[in-house]
Amino acid sequence: MLALEDLTEMLKGILEGCVLEIISRKETYGYEIVKKLNSLGFEDVVEGTVYTILLRLEKNKLVNIQKKPSKIGPPRKFYTLNEAGRNQLQTFWRKWDFIASKINELKENKDGN
Amino acid sequence: MLALEDLTEMLKGILEGCVLEIISRKETYGYEIVKKLNSLGFEDVVEGTVYTILLRLEKNKLVNIQKKPSKIGPPRKFYTLNEAGRNQLQTFWRKWDFIASKINELKENKDGN
DNA sequence: ACATCTATATAGTATTACTAGGTAGATGGT
DNA sequence: ACCATCTACCTAGTAATACTATATAGATGT
């Protein structure tokens, strides 16, 4: 993997949406979400970052939470999206599609309009 | 245009790149950049935002600046990219392409990987 | 004299991802 | 018994960025 520089600033407002999307797929928990993001390509995303997002989602009442024991470590907090969470996820993708299309428009428009 | 909500957070780390790209096309100034961004679709981007970015670019020595009088208002500060600015722009697009591809991968992968 | 458009600047705010720690359960090796 | 390691969660403080709100000022038209 080519060493790409810091993506921190560009992930703002995007990481939370990614977490929502991952949770929407199947009931999951923080540690697993971190691994998922890492394997997706966001290798520098660490636990502290994801846990703050998860606590924010909880505070904003976008998720349901269920604690379950694990056989290989401490208990896990499993997250699922509630109705508000699914709405938020939809909103995220609408924003993403909008921004991505506009940015690509700017990028391709090399002639300069 | 459908009223799309606040894009602020998702623009973090992206707006500066857009400004760099716009400057790279042709010598231009703040007020004109604002109008360009607005017409691109980022209608809520206001002057204060762009001027802080431009002052940051200047501070980081990514631009050359030339002040010129205007016939229809106060003098304009015209910006062009220097070598460092062009490098920064290239870096921005590399980051963007990386993130956009990963996000779209996540988005399309509805089966769950 | 006033409004409007053009044009730049800046102090303060909110939000977000990250840093840098800490706590703790389970397993395996020495 | 001790320690390292992996799993799993939490949190106080920091840095960076876009935005809010406001100020200043030149030029034009009424």
PDB file of C-alpha atoms (C1' of nucleotides) in Angstrom:
ATOM      1  CA  MET A   1       0.000   0.000   0.000  1.00  0.00           C
ATOM      2  CA  LEU A   2       1.414   3.355  -0.979  1.00  0.00           C
ATOM      3  CA  ALA A   3       1.917   5.554   2.034  1.00  0.00           C
ATOM      4  CA  LEU A   4      -0.843   8.054   1.714  1.00  0.00           C
ATOM      5  CA  GLU A   5      -0.713  11.000   3.962  1.00  0.00           C
ATOM      6  CA  ASP A   6      -3.128  12.097   6.611  1.00  0.00           C
ATOM      7  CA  LEU A   7      -6.758  11.760   5.624  1.00  0.00           C
ATOM      8  CA  THR A   8      -8.078  13.114   8.901  1.00  0.00           C
ATOM      9  CA  GLU A   9      -9.607  16.314   7.656  1.00  0.00           C
ATOM     10  CA  MET A  10     -11.222  14.748   4.635  1.00  0.00           C
ATOM     11  CA  LEU A  11     -12.832  12.080   6.791  1.00  0.00           C
ATOM     12  CA  LYS A  12     -14.724  14.617   8.830  1.00  0.00           C
ATOM     13  CA  GLY A  13     -18.413  14.125   8.359  1.00  0.00           C
ATOM     14  CA  ILE A  14     -17.738  10.957   6.398  1.00  0.00           C
ATOM     15  CA  LEU A  15     -16.537   8.501   9.014  1.00  0.00           C
ATOM     16  CA  GLU A  16     -19.769   8.713  10.963  1.00  0.00           C
ATOM     17  CA  GLY A  17     -21.698   7.877   7.819  1.00  0.00           C
ATOM     18  CA  CYS A  18     -19.450   4.881   7.211  1.00  0.00           C
ATOM     19  CA  VAL A  19     -20.106   3.626  10.716  1.00  0.00           C
ATOM     20  CA  LEU A  20     -23.848   4.020  10.211  1.00  0.00           C
ATOM     21  CA  GLU A  21     -23.621   2.070   6.964  1.00  0.00           C
ATOM     22  CA  ILE A  22     -21.626  -0.742   8.577  1.00  0.00           C
ATOM     23  CA  ILE A  23     -24.084  -1.019  11.446  1.00  0.00           C
ATOM     24  CA  SER A  24     -26.995  -1.085   9.001  1.00  0.00           C
ATOM     25  CA  ARG A  25     -25.599  -4.232   7.381  1.00  0.00           C
ATOM     26  CA  LYS A  26     -25.689  -6.339  10.473  1.00  0.00           C
ATOM     27  CA  GLU A  27     -25.660  -6.006  14.239  1.00  0.00           C
ATOM     28  CA  THR A  28     -22.056  -5.298  15.196  1.00  0.00           C
ATOM     29  CA  TYR A  29     -19.847  -3.768  17.859  1.00  0.00           C
ATOM     30  CA  GLY A  30     -17.073  -1.171  18.134  1.00  0.00           C
ATOM     31  CA  TYR A  31     -14.017  -3.327  17.893  1.00  0.00           C
ATOM     32  CA  GLU A  32     -15.363  -5.151  14.862  1.00  0.00           C
ATOM     33  CA  ILE A  33     -16.253  -1.844  13.189  1.00  0.00           C
ATOM     34  CA  VAL A  34     -12.664  -0.648  13.616  1.00  0.00           C
ATOM     35  CA  LYS A  35     -11.359  -3.794  11.928  1.00  0.00           C
ATOM     36  CA  LYS A  36     -13.893  -3.406   9.146  1.00  0.00           C
ATOM     37  CA  LEU A  37     -12.864   0.192   8.485  1.00  0.00           C
ATOM     38  CA  ASN A  38      -9.198  -0.806   8.524  1.00  0.00           C
ATOM     39  CA  SER A  39      -9.773  -3.598   6.020  1.00  0.00           C
ATOM     40  CA  LEU A  40     -11.801  -1.210   3.885  1.00  0.00           C
ATOM     41  CA  GLY A  41      -8.651   0.881   3.461  1.00  0.00           C
ATOM     42  CA  PHE A  42      -8.909   3.356   6.291  1.00  0.00           C
ATOM     43  CA  GLU A  43      -5.976   1.790   8.067  1.00  0.00           C
ATOM     44  CA  ASP A  44      -5.265   4.680  10.390  1.00  0.00           C
ATOM     45  CA  VAL A  45      -8.688   4.749  11.986  1.00  0.00           C
ATOM     46  CA  VAL A  46      -8.216   3.666  15.591  1.00  0.00           C
ATOM     47  CA  GLU A  47     -10.503   2.595  18.388  1.00  0.00           C
ATOM     48  CA  GLY A  48     -10.689   5.931  20.158  1.00  0.00           C
ATOM     49  CA  THR A  49     -12.116   7.503  17.032  1.00  0.00           C
ATOM     50  CA  VAL A  50     -14.792   4.878  16.521  1.00  0.00           C
ATOM     51  CA  TYR A  51     -15.863   4.792  20.138  1.00  0.00           C
ATOM     52  CA  THR A  52     -16.407   8.529  20.201  1.00  0.00           C
ATOM     53  CA  ILE A  53     -18.575   8.173  17.105  1.00  0.00           C
ATOM     54  CA  LEU A  54     -20.549   5.325  18.671  1.00  0.00           C
ATOM     55  CA  LEU A  55     -21.139   7.290  21.850  1.00  0.00           C
ATOM     56  CA  ARG A  56     -22.307  10.200  19.723  1.00  0.00           C
ATOM     57  CA  LEU A  57     -24.721   7.977  17.843  1.00  0.00           C
ATOM     58  CA  GLU A  58     -26.046   6.755  21.162  1.00  0.00           C
ATOM     59  CA  LYS A  59     -26.365  10.279  22.528  1.00  0.00           C
ATOM     60  CA  ASN A  60     -28.239  11.310  19.398  1.00  0.00           C
ATOM     61  CA  LYS A  61     -30.541   8.312  19.741  1.00  0.00           C
ATOM     62  CA  LEU A  62     -29.756   6.822  16.352  1.00  0.00           C
ATOM     63  CA  VAL A  63     -28.981   3.311  17.593  1.00  0.00           C
ATOM     64  CA  ASN A  64     -30.263   0.510  19.768  1.00  0.00           C
ATOM     65  CA  ILE A  65     -27.733  -1.156  22.010  1.00  0.00           C
ATOM     66  CA  GLN A  66     -27.536  -4.634  23.442  1.00  0.00           C
ATOM     67  CA  LYS A  67     -24.698  -5.895  25.598  1.00  0.00           C
ATOM     68  CA  LYS A  68     -23.633  -9.490  25.085  1.00  0.00           C
ATOM     69  CA  PRO A  69     -20.877 -11.621  26.612  1.00  0.00           C
ATOM     70  CA  SER A  70     -17.957 -12.741  24.473  1.00  0.00           C
ATOM     71  CA  LYS A  71     -16.054 -15.997  24.793  1.00  0.00           C
ATOM     72  CA  ILE A  72     -12.752 -14.423  23.874  1.00  0.00           C
ATOM     73  CA  GLY A  73     -12.759 -11.144  25.798  1.00  0.00           C
ATOM     74  CA  PRO A  74     -14.815  -8.548  27.625  1.00  0.00           C
ATOM     75  CA  PRO A  75     -18.528  -8.128  26.843  1.00  0.00           C
ATOM     76  CA  ARG A  76     -19.461  -6.445  23.578  1.00  0.00           C
ATOM     77  CA  LYS A  77     -21.895  -3.614  22.955  1.00  0.00           C
ATOM     78  CA  PHE A  78     -23.868  -4.543  19.862  1.00  0.00           C
ATOM     79  CA  TYR A  79     -25.406  -1.754  17.822  1.00  0.00           C
ATOM     80  CA  THR A  80     -28.357  -1.697  15.450  1.00  0.00           C
ATOM     81  CA  LEU A  81     -29.907   1.300  13.704  1.00  0.00           C
ATOM     82  CA  ASN A  82     -33.320   2.523  14.776  1.00  0.00           C
ATOM     83  CA  GLU A  83     -35.673   4.478  12.535  1.00  0.00           C
ATOM     84  CA  ALA A  84     -33.863   7.777  13.163  1.00  0.00           C
ATOM     85  CA  GLY A  85     -30.551   6.070  12.411  1.00  0.00           C
ATOM     86  CA  ARG A  86     -31.806   4.736   9.097  1.00  0.00           C
ATOM     87  CA  ASN A  87     -33.029   8.219   8.189  1.00  0.00           C
ATOM     88  CA  GLN A  88     -29.671   9.689   9.120  1.00  0.00           C
ATOM     89  CA  LEU A  89     -27.932   7.096   6.952  1.00  0.00           C
ATOM     90  CA  GLN A  90     -30.133   7.965   3.995  1.00  0.00           C
ATOM     91  CA  THR A  91     -29.361  11.641   4.528  1.00  0.00           C
ATOM     92  CA  PHE A  92     -25.666  10.854   4.647  1.00  0.00           C
ATOM     93  CA  TRP A  93     -25.747   9.092   1.301  1.00  0.00           C
ATOM     94  CA  ARG A  94     -27.734  11.909  -0.277  1.00  0.00           C
ATOM     95  CA  LYS A  95     -25.143  14.407   0.914  1.00  0.00           C
ATOM     96  CA  TRP A  96     -22.304  12.170  -0.241  1.00  0.00           C
ATOM     97  CA  ASP A  97     -23.793  11.703  -3.707  1.00  0.00           C
ATOM     98  CA  PHE A  98     -24.299  15.421  -4.032  1.00  0.00           C
ATOM     99  CA  ILE A  99     -20.817  16.392  -2.954  1.00  0.00           C
ATOM    100  CA  ALA A 100     -19.101  13.606  -4.864  1.00  0.00           C
ATOM    101  CA  SER A 101     -20.879  14.564  -8.079  1.00  0.00           C
ATOM    102  CA  LYS A 102     -20.015  18.221  -7.670  1.00  0.00           C
ATOM    103  CA  ILE A 103     -16.385  17.536  -6.845  1.00  0.00           C
ATOM    104  CA  ASN A 104     -16.013  15.205  -9.796  1.00  0.00           C
ATOM    105  CA  GLU A 105     -17.671  17.811 -11.979  1.00  0.00           C
ATOM    106  CA  LEU A 106     -15.054  20.305 -10.850  1.00  0.00           C
ATOM    107  CA  LYS A 107     -12.315  17.762 -11.375  1.00  0.00           C
ATOM    108  CA  GLU A 108     -13.272  16.688 -14.886  1.00  0.00           C
ATOM    109  CA  ASN A 109     -14.085  20.175 -16.060  1.00  0.00           C
ATOM    110  CA  LYS A 110     -10.455  20.763 -16.984  1.00  0.00           C
ATOM    111  CA  ASP A 111     -11.406  23.161 -19.765  1.00  0.00           C
ATOM    112  CA  GLY A 112     -12.670  25.496 -17.052  1.00  0.00           C
ATOM    113  CA  ASN A 113     -16.221  26.759 -17.452  1.00  0.00           C
TER     114      ASN A 113
ATOM    115  CA  MET B   1     -32.941  22.827  -6.104  1.00  0.00           C
ATOM    116  CA  LEU B   2     -33.998  20.546  -3.312  1.00  0.00           C
ATOM    117  CA  ALA B   3     -33.156  21.995   0.043  1.00  0.00           C
ATOM    118  CA  LEU B   4     -30.253  19.892   1.121  1.00  0.00           C
ATOM    119  CA  GLU B   5     -29.199  20.186   4.661  1.00  0.00           C
ATOM    120  CA  ASP B   6     -25.964  21.357   6.098  1.00  0.00           C
ATOM    121  CA  LEU B   7     -22.903  20.135   4.230  1.00  0.00           C
ATOM    122  CA  THR B   8     -20.454  21.872   6.526  1.00  0.00           C
ATOM    123  CA  GLU B   9     -18.857  18.848   8.114  1.00  0.00           C
ATOM    124  CA  MET B  10     -18.507  16.946   4.871  1.00  0.00           C
ATOM    125  CA  LEU B  11     -16.817  19.903   3.239  1.00  0.00           C
ATOM    126  CA  LYS B  12     -14.015  19.895   5.767  1.00  0.00           C
ATOM    127  CA  GLY B  13     -10.765  19.146   4.023  1.00  0.00           C
ATOM    128  CA  ILE B  14     -12.503  19.372   0.660  1.00  0.00           C
ATOM    129  CA  LEU B  15     -13.252  23.063   0.254  1.00  0.00           C
ATOM    130  CA  GLU B  16      -9.601  24.021   0.395  1.00  0.00           C
ATOM    131  CA  GLY B  17      -8.875  21.572  -2.402  1.00  0.00           C
ATOM    132  CA  CYS B  18     -11.673  23.074  -4.460  1.00  0.00           C
ATOM    133  CA  VAL B  19     -10.233  26.530  -3.989  1.00  0.00           C
ATOM    134  CA  LEU B  20      -6.797  25.294  -5.045  1.00  0.00           C
ATOM    135  CA  GLU B  21      -8.304  23.722  -8.148  1.00  0.00           C
ATOM    136  CA  ILE B  22     -10.188  26.894  -9.059  1.00  0.00           C
ATOM    137  CA  ILE B  23      -7.068  29.007  -8.650  1.00  0.00           C
ATOM    138  CA  SER B  24      -5.076  26.563 -10.771  1.00  0.00           C
ATOM    139  CA  ARG B  25      -7.395  27.164 -13.720  1.00  0.00           C
ATOM    140  CA  LYS B  26      -6.738  30.846 -13.964  1.00  0.00           C
ATOM    141  CA  GLU B  27      -5.597  33.754 -11.864  1.00  0.00           C
ATOM    142  CA  THR B  28      -8.572  34.757  -9.745  1.00  0.00           C
ATOM    143  CA  TYR B  29      -9.604  36.469  -6.511  1.00  0.00           C
ATOM    144  CA  GLY B  30     -11.686  35.717  -3.437  1.00  0.00           C
ATOM    145  CA  TYR B  31     -14.990  37.215  -4.389  1.00  0.00           C
ATOM    146  CA  GLU B  32     -14.936  35.488  -7.754  1.00  0.00           C
ATOM    147  CA  ILE B  33     -14.051  32.154  -6.130  1.00  0.00           C
ATOM    148  CA  VAL B  34     -17.090  32.453  -3.873  1.00  0.00           C
ATOM    149  CA  LYS B  35     -19.353  32.987  -6.872  1.00  0.00           C
ATOM    150  CA  LYS B  36     -17.732  30.069  -8.669  1.00  0.00           C
ATOM    151  CA  LEU B  37     -18.296  27.732  -5.728  1.00  0.00           C
ATOM    152  CA  ASN B  38     -21.890  28.910  -5.445  1.00  0.00           C
ATOM    153  CA  SER B  39     -22.566  28.273  -9.111  1.00  0.00           C
ATOM    154  CA  LEU B  40     -20.896  24.884  -8.796  1.00  0.00           C
ATOM    155  CA  GLY B  41     -23.627  23.934  -6.347  1.00  0.00           C
ATOM    156  CA  PHE B  42     -22.118  24.867  -3.014  1.00  0.00           C
ATOM    157  CA  GLU B  43     -24.629  27.634  -2.541  1.00  0.00           C
ATOM    158  CA  ASP B  44     -24.105  28.088   1.152  1.00  0.00           C
ATOM    159  CA  VAL B  45     -20.397  28.811   0.946  1.00  0.00           C
ATOM    160  CA  VAL B  46     -19.957  32.430   1.964  1.00  0.00           C
ATOM    161  CA  GLU B  47     -17.181  34.955   1.772  1.00  0.00           C
ATOM    162  CA  GLY B  48     -15.897  34.542   5.313  1.00  0.00           C
ATOM    163  CA  THR B  49     -15.202  30.894   4.640  1.00  0.00           C
ATOM    164  CA  VAL B  50     -13.284  31.472   1.440  1.00  0.00           C
ATOM    165  CA  TYR B  51     -11.216  34.331   2.794  1.00  0.00           C
ATOM    166  CA  THR B  52     -10.064  32.255   5.729  1.00  0.00           C
ATOM    167  CA  ILE B  53      -8.989  29.565   3.294  1.00  0.00           C
ATOM    168  CA  LEU B  54      -7.164  32.067   1.113  1.00  0.00           C
ATOM    169  CA  LEU B  55      -5.342  33.549   4.089  1.00  0.00           C
ATOM    170  CA  ARG B  56      -4.376  30.008   5.096  1.00  0.00           C
ATOM    171  CA  LEU B  57      -3.033  29.276   1.621  1.00  0.00           C
ATOM    172  CA  GLU B  58      -1.026  32.456   1.829  1.00  0.00           C
ATOM    173  CA  LYS B  59       0.290  31.623   5.291  1.00  0.00           C
ATOM    174  CA  ASN B  60       1.298  28.159   4.059  1.00  0.00           C
ATOM    175  CA  LYS B  61       3.054  29.705   1.061  1.00  0.00           C
ATOM    176  CA  LEU B  62       1.058  27.856  -1.567  1.00  0.00           C
ATOM    177  CA  VAL B  63       0.117  30.926  -3.605  1.00  0.00           C
ATOM    178  CA  ASN B  64       1.481  34.014  -5.250  1.00  0.00           C
ATOM    179  CA  ILE B  65      -0.509  37.174  -4.745  1.00  0.00           C
ATOM    180  CA  GLN B  66      -0.877  40.277  -6.837  1.00  0.00           C
ATOM    181  CA  LYS B  67      -3.114  43.195  -5.938  1.00  0.00           C
ATOM    182  CA  LYS B  68      -4.879  44.925  -8.801  1.00  0.00           C
ATOM    183  CA  PRO B  69      -7.383  47.769  -8.944  1.00  0.00           C
ATOM    184  CA  SER B  70     -10.957  47.100 -10.032  1.00  0.00           C
ATOM    185  CA  LYS B  71     -13.194  49.454 -11.987  1.00  0.00           C
ATOM    186  CA  ILE B  72     -16.303  48.355 -10.132  1.00  0.00           C
ATOM    187  CA  GLY B  73     -15.166  48.153  -6.515  1.00  0.00           C
ATOM    188  CA  PRO B  74     -12.261  47.897  -4.109  1.00  0.00           C
ATOM    189  CA  PRO B  75      -8.934  46.449  -5.255  1.00  0.00           C
ATOM    190  CA  ARG B  76      -8.722  42.691  -5.783  1.00  0.00           C
ATOM    191  CA  LYS B  77      -6.146  40.249  -4.508  1.00  0.00           C
ATOM    192  CA  PHE B  78      -5.356  37.905  -7.377  1.00  0.00           C
ATOM    193  CA  TYR B  79      -4.055  34.437  -6.568  1.00  0.00           C
ATOM    194  CA  THR B  80      -1.981  31.976  -8.554  1.00  0.00           C
ATOM    195  CA  LEU B  81      -0.521  28.655  -7.424  1.00  0.00           C
ATOM    196  CA  ASN B  82       3.199  28.305  -6.950  1.00  0.00           C
ATOM    197  CA  GLU B  83       5.075  25.014  -7.133  1.00  0.00           C
ATOM    198  CA  ALA B  84       4.122  24.042  -3.573  1.00  0.00           C
ATOM    199  CA  GLY B  85       0.511  24.894  -4.329  1.00  0.00           C
ATOM    200  CA  ARG B  86       0.464  22.669  -7.395  1.00  0.00           C
ATOM    201  CA  ASN B  87       1.926  19.827  -5.354  1.00  0.00           C
ATOM    202  CA  GLN B  88      -0.689  20.355  -2.677  1.00  0.00           C
ATOM    203  CA  LEU B  89      -3.406  20.262  -5.320  1.00  0.00           C
ATOM    204  CA  GLN B  90      -2.093  16.993  -6.689  1.00  0.00           C
ATOM    205  CA  THR B  91      -2.032  15.560  -3.174  1.00  0.00           C
ATOM    206  CA  PHE B  92      -5.598  16.686  -2.662  1.00  0.00           C
ATOM    207  CA  TRP B  93      -6.824  14.852  -5.752  1.00  0.00           C
ATOM    208  CA  ARG B  94      -4.955  11.717  -4.770  1.00  0.00           C
ATOM    209  CA  LYS B  95      -6.608  11.777  -1.380  1.00  0.00           C
ATOM    210  CA  TRP B  96      -9.984  12.497  -2.903  1.00  0.00           C
ATOM    211  CA  ASP B  97      -9.720   9.660  -5.399  1.00  0.00           C
ATOM    212  CA  PHE B  98      -8.714   7.289  -2.641  1.00  0.00           C
ATOM    213  CA  ILE B  99     -11.503   8.227  -0.288  1.00  0.00           C
ATOM    214  CA  ALA B 100     -14.158   8.455  -2.984  1.00  0.00           C
ATOM    215  CA  SER B 101     -13.277   4.999  -4.284  1.00  0.00           C
ATOM    216  CA  LYS B 102     -13.365   3.488  -0.812  1.00  0.00           C
ATOM    217  CA  ILE B 103     -16.645   5.137   0.103  1.00  0.00           C
ATOM    218  CA  ASN B 104     -18.261   4.054  -3.129  1.00  0.00           C
ATOM    219  CA  GLU B 105     -16.942   0.558  -2.541  1.00  0.00           C
ATOM    220  CA  LEU B 106     -18.645   0.557   0.837  1.00  0.00           C
ATOM    221  CA  LYS B 107     -21.783   1.982  -0.690  1.00  0.00           C
ATOM    222  CA  GLU B 108     -22.108  -0.485  -3.558  1.00  0.00           C
ATOM    223  CA  ASN B 109     -21.127  -3.487  -1.495  1.00  0.00           C
ATOM    224  CA  LYS B 110     -24.712  -3.959  -0.358  1.00  0.00           C
ATOM    225  CA  ASP B 111     -24.273  -7.728  -0.082  1.00  0.00           C
ATOM    226  CA  GLY B 112     -21.789  -7.140   2.741  1.00  0.00           C
ATOM    227  CA  ASN B 113     -18.276  -8.398   2.174  1.00  0.00           C
TER     228      ASN B 113
ATOM    229  C1'  DA C   1     -27.847  60.713   1.474  1.00  0.00           C
ATOM    230  C1'  DC C   2     -28.741  56.059   0.957  1.00  0.00           C
ATOM    231  C1'  DA C   3     -28.960  51.461  -0.928  1.00  0.00           C
ATOM    232  C1'  DT C   4     -26.586  48.055  -3.470  1.00  0.00           C
ATOM    233  C1'  DC C   5     -23.036  45.465  -5.349  1.00  0.00           C
ATOM    234  C1'  DT C   6     -18.291  44.574  -5.165  1.00  0.00           C
ATOM    235  C1'  DA C   7     -14.322  43.193  -2.282  1.00  0.00           C
ATOM    236  C1'  DT C   8     -11.554  41.968   1.795  1.00  0.00           C
ATOM    237  C1'  DA C   9     -10.806  40.826   6.778  1.00  0.00           C
ATOM    238  C1'  DT C  10     -11.238  38.749  11.454  1.00  0.00           C
ATOM    239  C1'  DA C  11     -12.568  37.356  16.258  1.00  0.00           C
ATOM    240  C1'  DG C  12     -15.127  33.823  18.096  1.00  0.00           C
ATOM    241  C1'  DT C  13     -17.896  29.241  17.742  1.00  0.00           C
ATOM    242  C1'  DA C  14     -19.182  24.409  16.742  1.00  0.00           C
ATOM    243  C1'  DT C  15     -18.071  20.095  15.109  1.00  0.00           C
ATOM    244  C1'  DT C  16     -15.189  16.493  14.209  1.00  0.00           C
ATOM    245  C1'  DA C  17     -11.324  13.112  14.068  1.00  0.00           C
ATOM    246  C1'  DC C  18      -7.381  12.180  16.591  1.00  0.00           C
ATOM    247  C1'  DT C  19      -3.883  11.608  20.608  1.00  0.00           C
ATOM    248  C1'  DA C  20      -2.746   9.422  24.460  1.00  0.00           C
ATOM    249  C1'  DG C  21      -3.702   7.431  27.791  1.00  0.00           C
ATOM    250  C1'  DG C  22      -6.609   4.083  31.067  1.00  0.00           C
ATOM    251  C1'  DT C  23      -9.449  -0.276  32.433  1.00  0.00           C
ATOM    252  C1'  DA C  24     -10.528  -5.043  31.988  1.00  0.00           C
ATOM    253  C1'  DG C  25     -11.638 -10.087  30.325  1.00  0.00           C
ATOM    254  C1'  DA C  26      -9.572 -14.236  28.164  1.00  0.00           C
ATOM    255  C1'  DT C  27      -5.710 -17.141  26.538  1.00  0.00           C
ATOM    256  C1'  DG C  28      -1.151 -19.035  26.247  1.00  0.00           C
ATOM    257  C1'  DG C  29       3.692 -19.236  27.368  1.00  0.00           C
ATOM    258  C1'  DT C  30       7.430 -19.300  30.767  1.00  0.00           C
TER     259       DT C  30
ATOM    260  C1'  DA D   1       2.289 -16.653  39.565  1.00  0.00           C
ATOM    261  C1'  DC D   2       3.654 -13.493  36.031  1.00  0.00           C
ATOM    262  C1'  DC D   3       3.582 -11.380  31.730  1.00  0.00           C
ATOM    263  C1'  DA D   4       2.463 -10.521  26.935  1.00  0.00           C
ATOM    264  C1'  DT D   5      -1.118 -10.379  23.663  1.00  0.00           C
ATOM    265  C1'  DC D   6      -5.449  -9.974  21.744  1.00  0.00           C
ATOM    266  C1'  DT D   7      -9.964  -8.544  22.542  1.00  0.00           C
ATOM    267  C1'  DA D   8     -13.077  -4.762  24.003  1.00  0.00           C
ATOM    268  C1'  DC D   9     -14.539  -0.348  25.807  1.00  0.00           C
ATOM    269  C1'  DC D  10     -13.912   4.511  27.568  1.00  0.00           C
ATOM    270  C1'  DT D  11     -12.404   9.470  28.005  1.00  0.00           C
ATOM    271  C1'  DA D  12     -10.032  14.053  28.692  1.00  0.00           C
ATOM    272  C1'  DG D  13      -7.722  17.032  25.937  1.00  0.00           C
ATOM    273  C1'  DT D  14      -5.969  18.727  21.172  1.00  0.00           C
ATOM    274  C1'  DA D  15      -5.834  20.272  16.349  1.00  0.00           C
ATOM    275  C1'  DA D  16      -7.987  21.482  12.249  1.00  0.00           C
ATOM    276  C1'  DT D  17     -11.636  23.265   9.644  1.00  0.00           C
ATOM    277  C1'  DA D  18     -15.879  25.587   8.069  1.00  0.00           C
ATOM    278  C1'  DC D  19     -19.019  28.854   9.686  1.00  0.00           C
ATOM    279  C1'  DT D  20     -21.233  33.115  12.166  1.00  0.00           C
ATOM    280  C1'  DA D  21     -21.387  37.665  12.670  1.00  0.00           C
ATOM    281  C1'  DT D  22     -19.620  41.777  11.986  1.00  0.00           C
ATOM    282  C1'  DA D  23     -16.692  45.410  10.210  1.00  0.00           C
ATOM    283  C1'  DT D  24     -14.528  48.233   6.586  1.00  0.00           C
ATOM    284  C1'  DA D  25     -14.413  50.345   2.120  1.00  0.00           C
ATOM    285  C1'  DG D  26     -14.647  51.505  -3.158  1.00  0.00           C
ATOM    286  C1'  DA D  27     -17.932  52.325  -7.024  1.00  0.00           C
ATOM    287  C1'  DT D  28     -22.548  53.162  -9.048  1.00  0.00           C
ATOM    288  C1'  DG D  29     -27.241  54.625  -9.337  1.00  0.00           C
ATOM    289  C1'  DT D  30     -31.393  57.001  -7.434  1.00  0.00           C
TER     290       DT D  30
END
